[in-house]
GROMACS .gro file of C-alpha atoms in nm:
model
  511
    1MET     CA    1  -0.778  -0.164  -2.198
    2LYS     CA    2  -0.662  -0.371  -2.504
    3LYS     CA    3  -0.291  -0.296  -2.446
    4ILE     CA    4  -0.059  -0.335  -2.175
    5LYS     CA    5   0.289  -0.187  -2.211
    6LEU     CA    6   0.569  -0.447  -2.116
    7LEU     CA    7   0.872  -0.240  -2.138
    8PHE     CA    8   0.893  -0.338  -1.736
    9VAL     CA    9   0.868  -0.712  -1.777
   10THR     CA   10   1.201  -0.770  -1.822
   11GLY     CA   11   1.328  -0.601  -1.546
   12LEU     CA   12   1.105  -0.855  -1.305
   13LEU     CA   13   1.214  -1.166  -1.398
   14ALA     CA   14   1.410  -1.183  -1.126
   15ILE     CA   15   1.090  -1.127  -0.862
   16SER     CA   16   0.859  -1.333  -1.145
   17TYR     CA   17   0.803  -1.552  -1.433
   18SER     CA   18   0.907  -1.445  -1.804
   19CYS     CA   19   0.743  -1.429  -2.114
   20SER     CA   20   0.702  -1.624  -2.432
   21ASP     CA   21   0.968  -1.459  -2.668
   22GLU     CA   22   0.737  -1.657  -2.942
   23LEU     CA   23   0.421  -1.490  -2.813
   24LEU     CA   24   0.600  -1.104  -2.774
   25GLN     CA   25   0.718  -1.164  -3.101
   26ASN     CA   26   0.477  -1.293  -3.346
   27ASP     CA   27   0.094  -1.325  -3.265
   28GLY     CA   28   0.055  -1.660  -3.438
   29VAL     CA   29  -0.063  -1.525  -3.791
   30ALA     CA   30   0.261  -1.605  -4.021
   31GLY     CA   31   0.435  -1.312  -4.152
   32ASP     CA   32   0.243  -1.059  -3.910
   33SER     CA   33   0.517  -0.939  -3.652
   34GLN     CA   34   0.366  -0.718  -3.377
   35PRO     CA   35   0.590  -0.518  -3.151
   36THR     CA   36   0.786  -0.621  -2.861
   37THR     CA   37   0.723  -0.369  -2.613
   38GLU     CA   38   0.325  -0.419  -2.649
   39LEU     CA   39   0.092  -0.727  -2.555
   40THR     CA   40  -0.256  -0.713  -2.730
   41SER     CA   41  -0.574  -0.900  -2.592
   42VAL     CA   42  -0.538  -1.092  -2.877
   43GLN     CA   43  -0.155  -1.230  -2.877
   44LEU     CA   44  -0.229  -1.304  -2.465
   45GLU     CA   45  -0.581  -1.496  -2.536
   46GLN     CA   46  -0.387  -1.699  -2.848
   47GLY     CA   47  -0.085  -1.751  -2.709
   48ALA     CA   48  -0.304  -1.882  -2.362
   49LEU     CA   49  -0.412  -2.158  -2.598
   50THR     CA   50  -0.084  -2.307  -2.708
   51ASN     CA   51   0.131  -2.242  -2.392
   52PRO     CA   52  -0.072  -2.223  -2.072
   53GLY     CA   53   0.182  -2.003  -1.922
   54ILE     CA   54   0.138  -1.719  -2.026
   55PRO     CA   55  -0.125  -1.539  -1.845
   56ALA     CA   56   0.103  -1.619  -1.546
   57ALA     CA   57   0.391  -1.492  -1.704
   58PHE     CA   58   0.155  -1.181  -1.820
   59LEU     CA   59   0.123  -1.105  -1.402
   60SER     CA   60   0.474  -1.038  -1.415
   61GLY     CA   61   0.369  -0.720  -1.603
   62VAL     CA   62   0.127  -0.619  -1.325
   63TYR     CA   63   0.378  -0.683  -1.045
   64ALA     CA   64   0.617  -0.476  -1.229
   65LEU     CA   65   0.394  -0.157  -1.224
   66GLN     CA   66   0.374  -0.242  -0.820
   67VAL     CA   67   0.783  -0.113  -0.789
   68GLN     CA   68   0.850   0.091  -1.194
   69ALA     CA   69   0.916   0.454  -1.152
   70GLY     CA   70   0.684   0.679  -1.328
   71SER     CA   71   0.386   0.388  -1.312
   72GLY     CA   72   0.165   0.696  -1.176
   73ASP     CA   73   0.223   0.855  -1.605
   74THR     CA   74   0.447   1.147  -1.435
   75GLY     CA   75   0.837   1.190  -1.425
   76GLY     CA   76   0.750   1.260  -1.076
   77HIS     CA   77   1.032   1.204  -0.785
   78ASP     CA   78   0.752   1.070  -0.531
   79ASP     CA   79   0.601   0.839  -0.864
   80PHE     CA   80   0.754   0.464  -0.808
   81GLY     CA   81   0.450   0.226  -0.727
   82GLN     CA   82   0.270   0.096  -0.473
   83LYS     CA   83   0.504   0.225  -0.185
   84ALA     CA   84   0.413   0.596  -0.360
   85TYR     CA   85   0.090   0.571  -0.268
   86ASP     CA   86   0.146   0.417   0.098
   87LEU     CA   87   0.420   0.703   0.172
   88PHE     CA   88   0.111   0.951   0.023
   89GLY     CA   89  -0.114   0.782   0.316
   90ASP     CA   90   0.119   0.806   0.567
   91PHE     CA   91   0.154   1.195   0.483
   92MET     CA   92  -0.213   1.226   0.464
   93SER     CA   93  -0.294   1.030   0.831
   94SER     CA   94   0.013   1.314   0.976
   95ASP     CA   95   0.144   1.004   1.195
   96LEU     CA   96   0.455   1.100   0.942
   97ALA     CA   97   0.581   1.439   0.959
   98LEU     CA   98   0.772   1.627   0.677
   99SER     CA   99   0.994   1.798   0.933
  100GLN     CA  100   1.213   2.012   0.681
  101SER     CA  101   1.180   2.063   0.331
  102SER     CA  102   1.500   2.167   0.093
  103PHE     CA  103   1.348   2.033  -0.231
  104GLY     CA  104   0.976   2.078  -0.242
  105TRP     CA  105   0.871   1.649  -0.284
  106TYR     CA  106   0.558   1.686  -0.047
  107ARG     CA  107   0.537   2.010   0.111
  108ALA     CA  108   0.235   2.143  -0.065
  109SER     CA  109   0.046   1.828  -0.127
  110PHE     CA  110   0.054   1.723   0.188
  111SER     CA  111   0.201   1.933   0.462
  112GLU     CA  112  -0.008   2.180   0.342
  113LEU     CA  113  -0.301   1.946   0.264
  114GLN     CA  114  -0.328   2.177  -0.074
  115VAL     CA  115  -0.381   1.831  -0.184
  116GLY     CA  116  -0.775   1.743  -0.120
  117GLU     CA  117  -0.889   2.101  -0.239
  118ASN     CA  118  -0.733   2.132  -0.546
  119PHE     CA  119  -0.765   1.888  -0.853
  120THR     CA  120  -0.516   1.983  -1.059
  121PHE     CA  121  -0.249   1.901  -0.844
  122THR     CA  122  -0.047   1.603  -1.043
  123ASP     CA  123  -0.059   1.354  -0.731
  124ASN     CA  124  -0.449   1.343  -0.766
  125ARG     CA  125  -0.370   1.218  -1.120
  126GLN     CA  126  -0.128   1.027  -0.989
  127LEU     CA  127  -0.280   0.782  -0.815
  128TRP     CA  128  -0.572   0.779  -1.006
  129ARG     CA  129  -0.366   0.657  -1.324
  130TYR     CA  130  -0.166   0.425  -1.115
  131TYR     CA  131  -0.455   0.192  -0.999
  132TYR     CA  132  -0.668   0.192  -1.282
  133LYS     CA  133  -0.371   0.101  -1.484
  134VAL     CA  134  -0.314  -0.204  -1.244
  135ILE     CA  135  -0.719  -0.276  -1.320
  136GLY     CA  136  -0.686  -0.233  -1.659
  137SER     CA  137  -0.390  -0.478  -1.645
  138ALA     CA  138  -0.557  -0.734  -1.398
  139ASN     CA  139  -0.904  -0.759  -1.616
  140LEU     CA  140  -0.650  -0.811  -1.983
  141VAL     CA  141  -0.570  -1.155  -1.751
  142VAL     CA  142  -0.917  -1.253  -1.627
  143ASN     CA  143  -1.088  -1.179  -1.959
  144ASN     CA  144  -0.795  -1.415  -2.135
  145LEU     CA  145  -0.940  -1.699  -1.877
  146GLY     CA  146  -1.225  -1.680  -1.986
  147GLY     CA  147  -1.365  -1.383  -1.835
  148ASN     CA  148  -1.566  -1.292  -1.419
  149ASP     CA  149  -1.753  -1.613  -1.393
  150ALA     CA  150  -1.487  -1.865  -1.560
  151ILE     CA  151  -1.294  -2.131  -1.355
  152PRO     CA  152  -0.990  -2.184  -1.576
  153GLU     CA  153  -0.952  -2.603  -1.585
  154SER     CA  154  -0.562  -2.608  -1.498
  155ASP     CA  155  -0.375  -2.498  -1.155
  156ALA     CA  156  -0.132  -2.264  -1.354
  157ASN     CA  157  -0.464  -2.051  -1.504
  158LYS     CA  158  -0.633  -2.122  -1.170
  159TYR     CA  159  -0.342  -1.891  -0.954
  160ALA     CA  160  -0.320  -1.713  -1.252
  161MET     CA  161  -0.647  -1.575  -1.238
  162GLY     CA  162  -0.689  -1.569  -0.835
  163GLN     CA  163  -0.387  -1.315  -0.883
  164ALA     CA  164  -0.497  -1.083  -1.109
  165LYS     CA  165  -0.879  -1.103  -0.913
  166ALA     CA  166  -0.654  -0.994  -0.571
  167LEU     CA  167  -0.438  -0.691  -0.725
  168ARG     CA  168  -0.768  -0.550  -0.892
  169ALA     CA  169  -0.960  -0.547  -0.584
  170HIS     CA  170  -0.636  -0.445  -0.380
  171SER     CA  171  -0.636  -0.144  -0.667
  172TYR     CA  172  -1.052  -0.029  -0.631
  173PHE     CA  173  -0.992  -0.088  -0.231
  174TYR     CA  174  -0.723   0.182  -0.217
  175LEU     CA  175  -0.902   0.400  -0.461
  176ALA     CA  176  -1.166   0.392  -0.240
  177GLN     CA  177  -1.037   0.448   0.041
  178TYR     CA  178  -0.858   0.752  -0.054
  179TYR     CA  179  -1.143   0.924  -0.328
  180GLN     CA  180  -1.417   0.856  -0.083
  181LYS     CA  181  -1.372   1.059   0.287
  182GLU     CA  182  -1.604   0.778   0.436
  183TYR     CA  183  -1.812   0.454   0.377
  184ASN     CA  184  -2.147   0.601   0.239
  185ALA     CA  185  -2.292   0.297   0.065
  186SER     CA  186  -2.550   0.485  -0.257
  187GLU     CA  187  -2.270   0.751  -0.279
  188PRO     CA  188  -2.072   0.699  -0.638
  189ILE     CA  189  -1.769   0.763  -0.617
  190LEU     CA  190  -1.573   0.558  -0.891
  191PRO     CA  191  -1.559   0.437  -1.234
  192LEU     CA  192  -1.606   0.036  -1.251
  193PRO     CA  193  -1.450  -0.113  -1.530
  194ILE     CA  194  -1.533  -0.483  -1.499
  195GLY     CA  195  -1.467  -0.751  -1.793
  196GLU     CA  196  -1.467  -0.620  -2.193
  197THR     CA  197  -1.591  -0.263  -2.088
  198ALA     CA  198  -1.354  -0.014  -2.251
  199GLY     CA  199  -1.392   0.394  -2.268
  200ASN     CA  200  -1.559   0.582  -2.041
  201LEU     CA  201  -1.773   0.542  -1.770
  202PRO     CA  202  -2.003   0.665  -1.487
  203LYS     CA  203  -1.957   0.656  -1.124
  204SER     CA  204  -2.031   0.338  -0.935
  205THR     CA  205  -2.193   0.383  -0.615
  206ALA     CA  206  -1.963   0.270  -0.308
  207GLN     CA  207  -2.137  -0.037  -0.222
  208GLU     CA  208  -2.117  -0.171  -0.591
  209ILE     CA  209  -1.720  -0.063  -0.571
  210TYR     CA  210  -1.697  -0.279  -0.214
  211GLU     CA  211  -1.940  -0.607  -0.345
  212GLN     CA  212  -1.716  -0.618  -0.635
  213ILE     CA  213  -1.387  -0.617  -0.412
  214GLU     CA  214  -1.541  -0.908  -0.226
  215ASN     CA  215  -1.666  -1.102  -0.485
  216ASP     CA  216  -1.299  -1.097  -0.612
  217LEU     CA  217  -1.121  -1.160  -0.315
  218ASN     CA  218  -1.365  -1.436  -0.229
  219ASP     CA  219  -1.328  -1.586  -0.580
  220ALA     CA  220  -0.908  -1.560  -0.535
  221ILE     CA  221  -0.927  -1.761  -0.202
  222SER     CA  222  -1.088  -2.000  -0.325
  223LEU     CA  223  -0.860  -2.016  -0.719
  224LEU     CA  224  -0.556  -1.967  -0.503
  225SER     CA  225  -0.614  -2.269  -0.278
  226GLY     CA  226  -0.298  -2.471  -0.296
  227PHE     CA  227  -0.059  -2.212  -0.420
  228ASN     CA  228   0.289  -2.224  -0.324
  229ARG     CA  229   0.440  -1.892  -0.429
  230THR     CA  230   0.824  -1.882  -0.583
  231ALA     CA  231   0.842  -1.515  -0.483
  232LYS     CA  232   0.673  -1.303  -0.215
  233ASN     CA  233   0.606  -1.062  -0.424
  234GLN     CA  234   0.302  -1.293  -0.571
  235VAL     CA  235  -0.019  -1.269  -0.389
  236ASN     CA  236  -0.112  -1.582  -0.196
  237GLN     CA  237  -0.396  -1.700   0.013
  238ASP     CA  238  -0.312  -1.575   0.318
  239VAL     CA  239  -0.192  -1.176   0.158
  240ALA     CA  240  -0.634  -1.210  -0.057
  241ARG     CA  241  -0.781  -1.246   0.312
  242MET     CA  242  -0.568  -1.004   0.488
  243ILE     CA  243  -0.691  -0.792   0.207
  244LEU     CA  244  -0.999  -0.832   0.242
  245ALA     CA  245  -1.032  -0.785   0.578
  246TYR     CA  246  -0.914  -0.446   0.537
  247ALA     CA  247  -1.166  -0.384   0.277
  248LEU     CA  248  -1.478  -0.536   0.546
  249ALA     CA  249  -1.298  -0.356   0.826
  250ALA     CA  250  -1.306  -0.026   0.626
  251LYS     CA  251  -1.670  -0.079   0.507
  252GLY     CA  252  -1.792  -0.133   0.895
  253GLY     CA  253  -2.049  -0.374   0.996
  254ARG     CA  254  -1.823  -0.746   0.925
  255ASP     CA  255  -1.596  -0.763   1.240
  256ALA     CA  256  -1.730  -1.148   1.281
  257ASP     CA  257  -1.568  -1.146   0.947
  258VAL     CA  258  -1.254  -0.924   1.003
  259ALA     CA  259  -1.190  -1.188   1.268
  260THR     CA  260  -1.269  -1.499   1.126
  261LEU     CA  261  -1.008  -1.355   0.793
  262THR     CA  262  -0.735  -1.255   1.027
  263GLN     CA  263  -0.755  -1.520   1.296
  264GLN     CA  264  -0.718  -1.767   0.962
  265VAL     CA  265  -0.400  -1.581   0.888
  266ILE     CA  266  -0.249  -1.611   1.229
  267ASN     CA  267  -0.331  -1.988   1.230
  268SER     CA  268  -0.138  -2.048   0.957
  269GLY     CA  269   0.138  -2.080   1.135
  270SER     CA  270   0.364  -1.988   0.832
  271TYR     CA  271   0.489  -1.671   0.971
  272THR     CA  272   0.619  -1.537   1.283
  273MET     CA  273   0.578  -1.195   1.398
  274LEU     CA  274   0.964  -0.972   1.444
  275ALA     CA  275   1.095  -1.023   1.771
  276PRO     CA  276   1.309  -0.770   2.001
  277ALA     CA  277   1.596  -0.764   1.835
  278ASP     CA  278   1.429  -0.795   1.512
  279VAL     CA  279   1.252  -0.457   1.498
  280THR     CA  280   1.552  -0.227   1.425
  281ASN     CA  281   1.642  -0.479   1.133
  282GLY     CA  282   1.651  -0.207   0.850
  283PHE     CA  283   1.346  -0.325   0.730
  284ASN     CA  284   1.498  -0.416   0.431
  285ASP     CA  285   1.454  -0.795   0.366
  286ALA     CA  286   1.169  -0.975   0.223
  287SER     CA  287   1.278  -1.337   0.327
  288SER     CA  288   1.221  -1.226   0.694
  289ASN     CA  289   0.967  -1.446   0.816
  290SER     CA  290   0.691  -1.163   0.931
  291TRP     CA  291   0.683  -1.022   0.595
  292MET     CA  292   0.379  -1.184   0.432
  293TRP     CA  293   0.366  -1.003   0.109
  294GLY     CA  294   0.704  -0.781  -0.044
  295VAL     CA  295   0.890  -0.774  -0.327
  296ASP     CA  296   1.261  -0.877  -0.289
  297ILE     CA  297   1.418  -0.587  -0.490
  298THR     CA  298   1.774  -0.649  -0.672
  299PRO     CA  299   1.997  -0.407  -0.837
  300GLU     CA  300   1.881  -0.546  -1.222
  301LEU     CA  301   1.620  -0.377  -1.142
  302GLY     CA  302   1.762  -0.009  -1.172
  303LEU     CA  303   1.613   0.151  -0.875
  304GLY     CA  304   1.760   0.433  -0.765
  305LEU     CA  305   1.660   0.805  -0.649
  306ILE     CA  306   1.324   0.782  -0.776
  307SER     CA  307   1.229   0.482  -0.513
  308TRP     CA  308   1.040   0.461  -0.172
  309TRP     CA  309   1.393   0.467  -0.074
  310GLY     CA  310   1.551   0.738  -0.219
  311GLN     CA  311   1.292   0.929  -0.030
  312VAL     CA  312   1.317   0.815   0.351
  313ASP     CA  313   1.672   0.623   0.413
  314ALA     CA  314   1.891   0.852   0.525
  315TYR     CA  315   2.166   0.660   0.516
  316SER     CA  316   2.182   0.667   0.165
  317PHE     CA  317   2.228   0.953  -0.120
  318SER     CA  318   1.844   1.033  -0.096
  319TYR     CA  319   1.634   1.310  -0.002
  320ALA     CA  320   1.580   1.173   0.337
  321TRP     CA  321   1.949   1.277   0.393
  322ALA     CA  322   1.992   1.568   0.156
  323GLY     CA  323   1.689   1.761   0.347
  324ASP     CA  324   1.379   1.636   0.291
  325TYR     CA  325   1.313   1.493   0.689
  326LYS     CA  326   1.042   1.182   0.699
  327VAL     CA  327   0.987   1.183   1.040
  328MET     CA  328   0.765   1.054   1.339
  329ASP     CA  329   0.506   1.292   1.430
  330GLN     CA  330   0.648   1.427   1.773
  331THR     CA  331   0.297   1.393   2.007
  332LEU     CA  332   0.273   0.982   1.833
  333PHE     CA  333   0.706   0.983   1.949
  334ASP     CA  334   0.597   1.060   2.262
  335ALA     CA  335   0.299   0.805   2.337
  336ILE     CA  336   0.562   0.541   2.309
  337PRO     CA  337   0.716   0.378   2.631
  338ALA     CA  338   1.070   0.401   2.714
  339ASN     CA  339   1.089   0.100   2.781
  340ASP     CA  340   0.930  -0.019   2.459
  341VAL     CA  341   1.189  -0.203   2.200
  342ARG     CA  342   1.017   0.061   1.914
  343LYS     CA  343   1.132   0.377   2.017
  344ALA     CA  344   1.500   0.271   1.916
  345GLN     CA  345   1.387   0.302   1.614
  346PHE     CA  346   1.414   0.692   1.602
  347PHE     CA  347   1.674   0.919   1.624
  348ASP     CA  348   1.589   1.173   1.939
  349ASP     CA  349   1.867   1.370   1.972
  350PRO     CA  350   1.868   1.698   2.110
  351THR     CA  351   2.050   1.838   1.897
  352ASN     CA  352   1.905   1.692   1.579
  353ALA     CA  353   1.580   1.951   1.633
  354SER     CA  354   1.486   2.268   1.522
  355GLY     CA  355   1.249   2.522   1.562
  356THR     CA  356   0.963   2.290   1.382
  357GLY     CA  357   1.084   2.093   1.667
  358ARG     CA  358   1.239   1.735   1.660
  359HIS     CA  359   1.322   1.596   1.381
  360LEU     CA  360   1.248   1.203   1.463
  361GLN     CA  361   1.398   1.051   1.161
  362PRO     CA  362   1.395   0.663   1.189
  363LEU     CA  363   1.764   0.521   1.130
  364LEU     CA  364   1.711   0.216   1.277
  365LYS     CA  365   1.359   0.150   1.172
  366PHE     CA  366   1.482   0.206   0.761
  367TYR     CA  367   1.833   0.142   0.649
  368TYR     CA  368   1.900  -0.012   0.318
  369SER     CA  369   2.211  -0.197   0.504
  370PRO     CA  370   2.343  -0.345   0.807
  371ALA     CA  371   2.673  -0.177   0.743
  372VAL     CA  372   2.518   0.173   0.799
  373ALA     CA  373   2.294   0.079   1.093
  374GLY     CA  374   2.360   0.340   1.395
  375THR     CA  375   2.667   0.499   1.221
  376THR     CA  376   2.675   0.884   1.131
  377SER     CA  377   2.755   0.785   0.758
  378PHE     CA  378   2.436   0.948   0.616
  379GLY     CA  379   2.408   1.042   0.243
  380SER     CA  380   2.714   0.800   0.154
  381GLY     CA  381   2.525   0.466  -0.031
  382THR     CA  382   2.401   0.476  -0.359
  383ASN     CA  383   2.032   0.453  -0.483
  384VAL     CA  384   2.192   0.316  -0.836
  385GLY     CA  385   2.099  -0.033  -0.822
  386ILE     CA  386   1.948  -0.024  -0.486
  387SER     CA  387   1.865  -0.405  -0.342
  388ALA     CA  388   1.690  -0.263   0.000
  389ASP     CA  389   1.337  -0.464  -0.014
  390TYR     CA  390   1.017  -0.364  -0.016
  391VAL     CA  391   0.760  -0.458   0.250
  392TYR     CA  392   0.360  -0.449   0.172
  393MET     CA  393   0.264  -0.680   0.438
  394ARG     CA  394   0.390  -0.800   0.798
  395ILE     CA  395   0.196  -1.080   1.045
  396GLU     CA  396   0.154  -0.819   1.291
  397GLU     CA  397  -0.110  -0.676   1.056
  398ALA     CA  398  -0.309  -0.919   1.117
  399TYR     CA  399  -0.232  -0.961   1.540
  400LEU     CA  400  -0.359  -0.592   1.510
  401LEU     CA  401  -0.669  -0.632   1.310
  402ASN     CA  402  -0.775  -0.887   1.467
  403ALA     CA  403  -0.818  -0.716   1.786
  404GLU     CA  404  -0.997  -0.458   1.597
  405ALA     CA  405  -1.207  -0.678   1.572
  406GLN     CA  406  -1.251  -0.812   1.794
  407ALA     CA  407  -1.242  -0.533   2.082
  408ARG     CA  408  -1.556  -0.375   1.764
  409GLY     CA  409  -1.717  -0.683   1.794
  410GLY     CA  410  -1.737  -0.674   2.203
  411ASN     CA  411  -1.488  -0.981   2.226
  412ASP     CA  412  -1.230  -0.776   2.477
  413GLY     CA  413  -1.077  -1.088   2.598
  414ALA     CA  414  -0.983  -1.216   2.221
  415ALA     CA  415  -0.946  -0.831   2.150
  416ARG     CA  416  -0.710  -0.829   2.449
  417THR     CA  417  -0.506  -1.193   2.365
  418SER     CA  418  -0.418  -1.061   1.994
  419LEU     CA  419  -0.282  -0.711   2.151
  420LYS     CA  420  -0.066  -0.890   2.393
  421ALA     CA  421   0.050  -1.162   2.193
  422LEU     CA  422   0.183  -0.845   1.994
  423LEU     CA  423   0.302  -0.629   2.312
  424ALA     CA  424   0.461  -0.934   2.449
  425ARG     CA  425   0.736  -0.889   2.199
  426ARG     CA  426   0.744  -0.513   2.220
  427VAL     CA  427   0.768  -0.427   2.585
  428PRO     CA  428   0.813  -0.600   2.912
  429ASP     CA  429   0.550  -0.580   3.063
  430ASN     CA  430   0.220  -0.649   2.893
  431THR     CA  431  -0.021  -0.703   3.209
  432TYR     CA  432  -0.169  -0.340   3.178
  433VAL     CA  433  -0.392  -0.449   2.819
  434ASP     CA  434  -0.605  -0.667   3.072
  435ALA     CA  435  -0.740  -0.393   3.280
  436LEU     CA  436  -0.891  -0.250   2.955
  437SER     CA  437  -1.216  -0.272   2.775
  438GLY     CA  438  -1.420  -0.088   2.549
  439GLN     CA  439  -1.316   0.226   2.414
  440ALA     CA  440  -1.007   0.258   2.634
  441LEU     CA  441  -0.886  -0.161   2.480
  442LEU     CA  442  -1.013   0.046   2.109
  443ASP     CA  443  -0.791   0.361   2.115
  444GLU     CA  444  -0.482   0.083   2.262
  445ILE     CA  445  -0.543  -0.142   1.938
  446TYR     CA  446  -0.527   0.210   1.750
  447LEU     CA  447  -0.226   0.340   1.943
  448GLN     CA  448  -0.041   0.058   1.914
  449THR     CA  449  -0.102   0.041   1.539
  450ARG     CA  450   0.063   0.337   1.453
  451ILE     CA  451   0.314   0.308   1.625
  452GLU     CA  452   0.417  -0.116   1.496
  453LEU     CA  453   0.327   0.009   1.095
  454TRP     CA  454   0.468   0.359   1.117
  455GLY     CA  455   0.594   0.423   0.783
  456GLU     CA  456   0.437   0.119   0.643
  457GLY     CA  457   0.135   0.271   0.421
  458LYS     CA  458  -0.160   0.183   0.662
  459SER     CA  459  -0.236   0.459   0.908
  460TYR     CA  460  -0.432   0.634   0.686
  461LEU     CA  461  -0.670   0.314   0.633
  462ALA     CA  462  -0.628   0.301   1.069
  463MET     CA  463  -0.732   0.694   1.080
  464LYS     CA  464  -1.014   0.650   0.870
  465ARG     CA  465  -1.119   0.286   1.030
  466ASN     CA  466  -1.128   0.434   1.361
  467GLN     CA  467  -1.269   0.779   1.280
  468ALA     CA  468  -0.973   0.953   1.441
  469THR     CA  469  -0.907   1.299   1.514
  470ILE     CA  470  -0.570   1.403   1.373
  471THR     CA  471  -0.382   1.686   1.538
  472ARG     CA  472  -0.023   1.756   1.452
  473GLY     CA  473   0.276   1.723   1.671
  474ALA     CA  474   0.574   2.048   1.719
  475ASN     CA  475   0.780   1.860   1.416
  476HIS     CA  476   0.508   1.919   1.133
  477LEU     CA  477   0.568   2.246   0.925
  478ASN     CA  478   0.220   2.331   0.873
  479PHE     CA  479  -0.114   2.268   1.085
  480VAL     CA  480   0.094   2.200   1.464
  481GLY     CA  481  -0.195   2.171   1.721
  482VAL     CA  482  -0.505   2.176   1.459
  483PRO     CA  483  -0.724   1.905   1.507
  484ILE     CA  484  -0.833   1.792   1.133
  485GLN     CA  485  -1.115   1.517   1.141
  486TYR     CA  486  -1.063   1.156   0.907
  487ASN     CA  487  -1.346   1.286   0.727
  488ASP     CA  488  -1.192   1.611   0.668
  489GLU     CA  489  -1.200   1.760   0.257
  490ARG     CA  490  -0.836   1.781   0.315
  491LEU     CA  491  -0.741   1.422   0.371
  492THR     CA  492  -0.967   1.267   0.060
  493PHE     CA  493  -0.823   1.293  -0.250
  494GLU     CA  494  -0.971   1.495  -0.570
  495ILE     CA  495  -1.088   1.353  -0.923
  496PRO     CA  496  -0.815   1.447  -1.085
  497GLN     CA  497  -0.852   1.735  -1.411
  498ASP     CA  498  -0.799   1.535  -1.674
  499GLU     CA  499  -1.116   1.337  -1.575
  500ILE     CA  500  -1.359   1.525  -1.526
  501GLN     CA  501  -1.239   1.736  -1.816
  502ASN     CA  502  -1.254   1.419  -2.059
  503ASN     CA  503  -1.497   1.187  -1.904
  504PRO     CA  504  -1.847   1.311  -2.000
  505PHE     CA  505  -2.060   1.140  -1.728
  506ILE     CA  506  -1.816   1.264  -1.422
  507THR     CA  507  -1.802   1.630  -1.362
  508ASP     CA  508  -1.822   1.691  -1.016
  509GLN     CA  509  -1.604   1.568  -0.733
  510ASN     CA  510  -1.717   1.334  -0.473
  511LEU     CA  511  -1.911   1.442  -0.158
   0.00000   0.00000   0.00000
């Protein structure tokens, strides 16, 4: 990718670095002005020679893609960066139900599960375009800091390289999860543009993709040593460790490594799990000490209806208020004990129901302002200049993934310790875990993962790791009570139509 549009950089100044005016206005050749809305690889390379901060500044554009409406190259109201695809995954796992559809968003693709059977669906193209756009942007940073094998001299450039490699790995990981039914090392699944590679490429195998993910993240962990980030949207060592842990867990056979990585994050002491009273705090503030990775959304970013909050938050002027209800699967809700503080996150009013079951909206898990919590001021807020933050990762994930890895590795005692540490903040008595072992313990960890992280974009990953069979509860619009396995074709995205048509090296779907 030789040119990356920077139209969105100025909107991100509140959460990241700024770019040099001179770099954006001139490429260093007298009398030769370059468009201020594009940054070429030549400009970036020349700018880095005179201003070592330029590659770090360019990362603001990469991070901006994660929150930018339309970053998947559509005009859809479901196209708003990383949280859009977190929502896609939550729908695919069926832990998140569409219990009422007035406007049609997500209905055919996810409620009716057509996206995995029809490569012409825009969602397939949107997801593909978004992650490859992030990869192309990250490649540009890496290339102009010396390439994949380089170790920059300055700390600033080391940190920029580490973040770029982590973001690239994160994108390849999500592409691999969404476009391959399950890990099969020899199956060709995705193009792997790395370095200066441009243009059409054939598929690389899953093994090659995951090797690149692992290499990038190991490099990132090393390069980010000593990095003290200025905002939580930036990837630090702990975030890189967690992305690597997720990738190794998805691949399988690396339980000891996953346990080590997650334990390192836990032992860092940099984060604290949410207290019982905080599980109904709205999940809207990046300053929360449980958040490892997230975005401090400011009104200057201009987020409105086309945003994660615009789809999920019932209190603001949103689809969740106007009739497209995103709710917890009723069977999963029924599995939460009455004395679990997380039960209160969901509005369970017998009158709040229809022929499809209870609507179970997350009225006390996700809301934009403390002023509306627990009220009936639905639709009273505005999505214009929204300032409720985005969460990408919490420390609770480290405890749950650690417990899962320990249990898979046969270390039931260590698994119980991690699981009980979380449950001590959620239920009055967690001693029932002491009686669990083997598959029963794994099943409980999976259940707690689904409950704790509901609506945060982790359910699809957990479903595939646990090779689960999902059975939709009564409040779904489609496929109620129908068992669907994790590797069902309908739960995997299709390589988009334009890639099949325009890339001569890719002529078929993955297995």
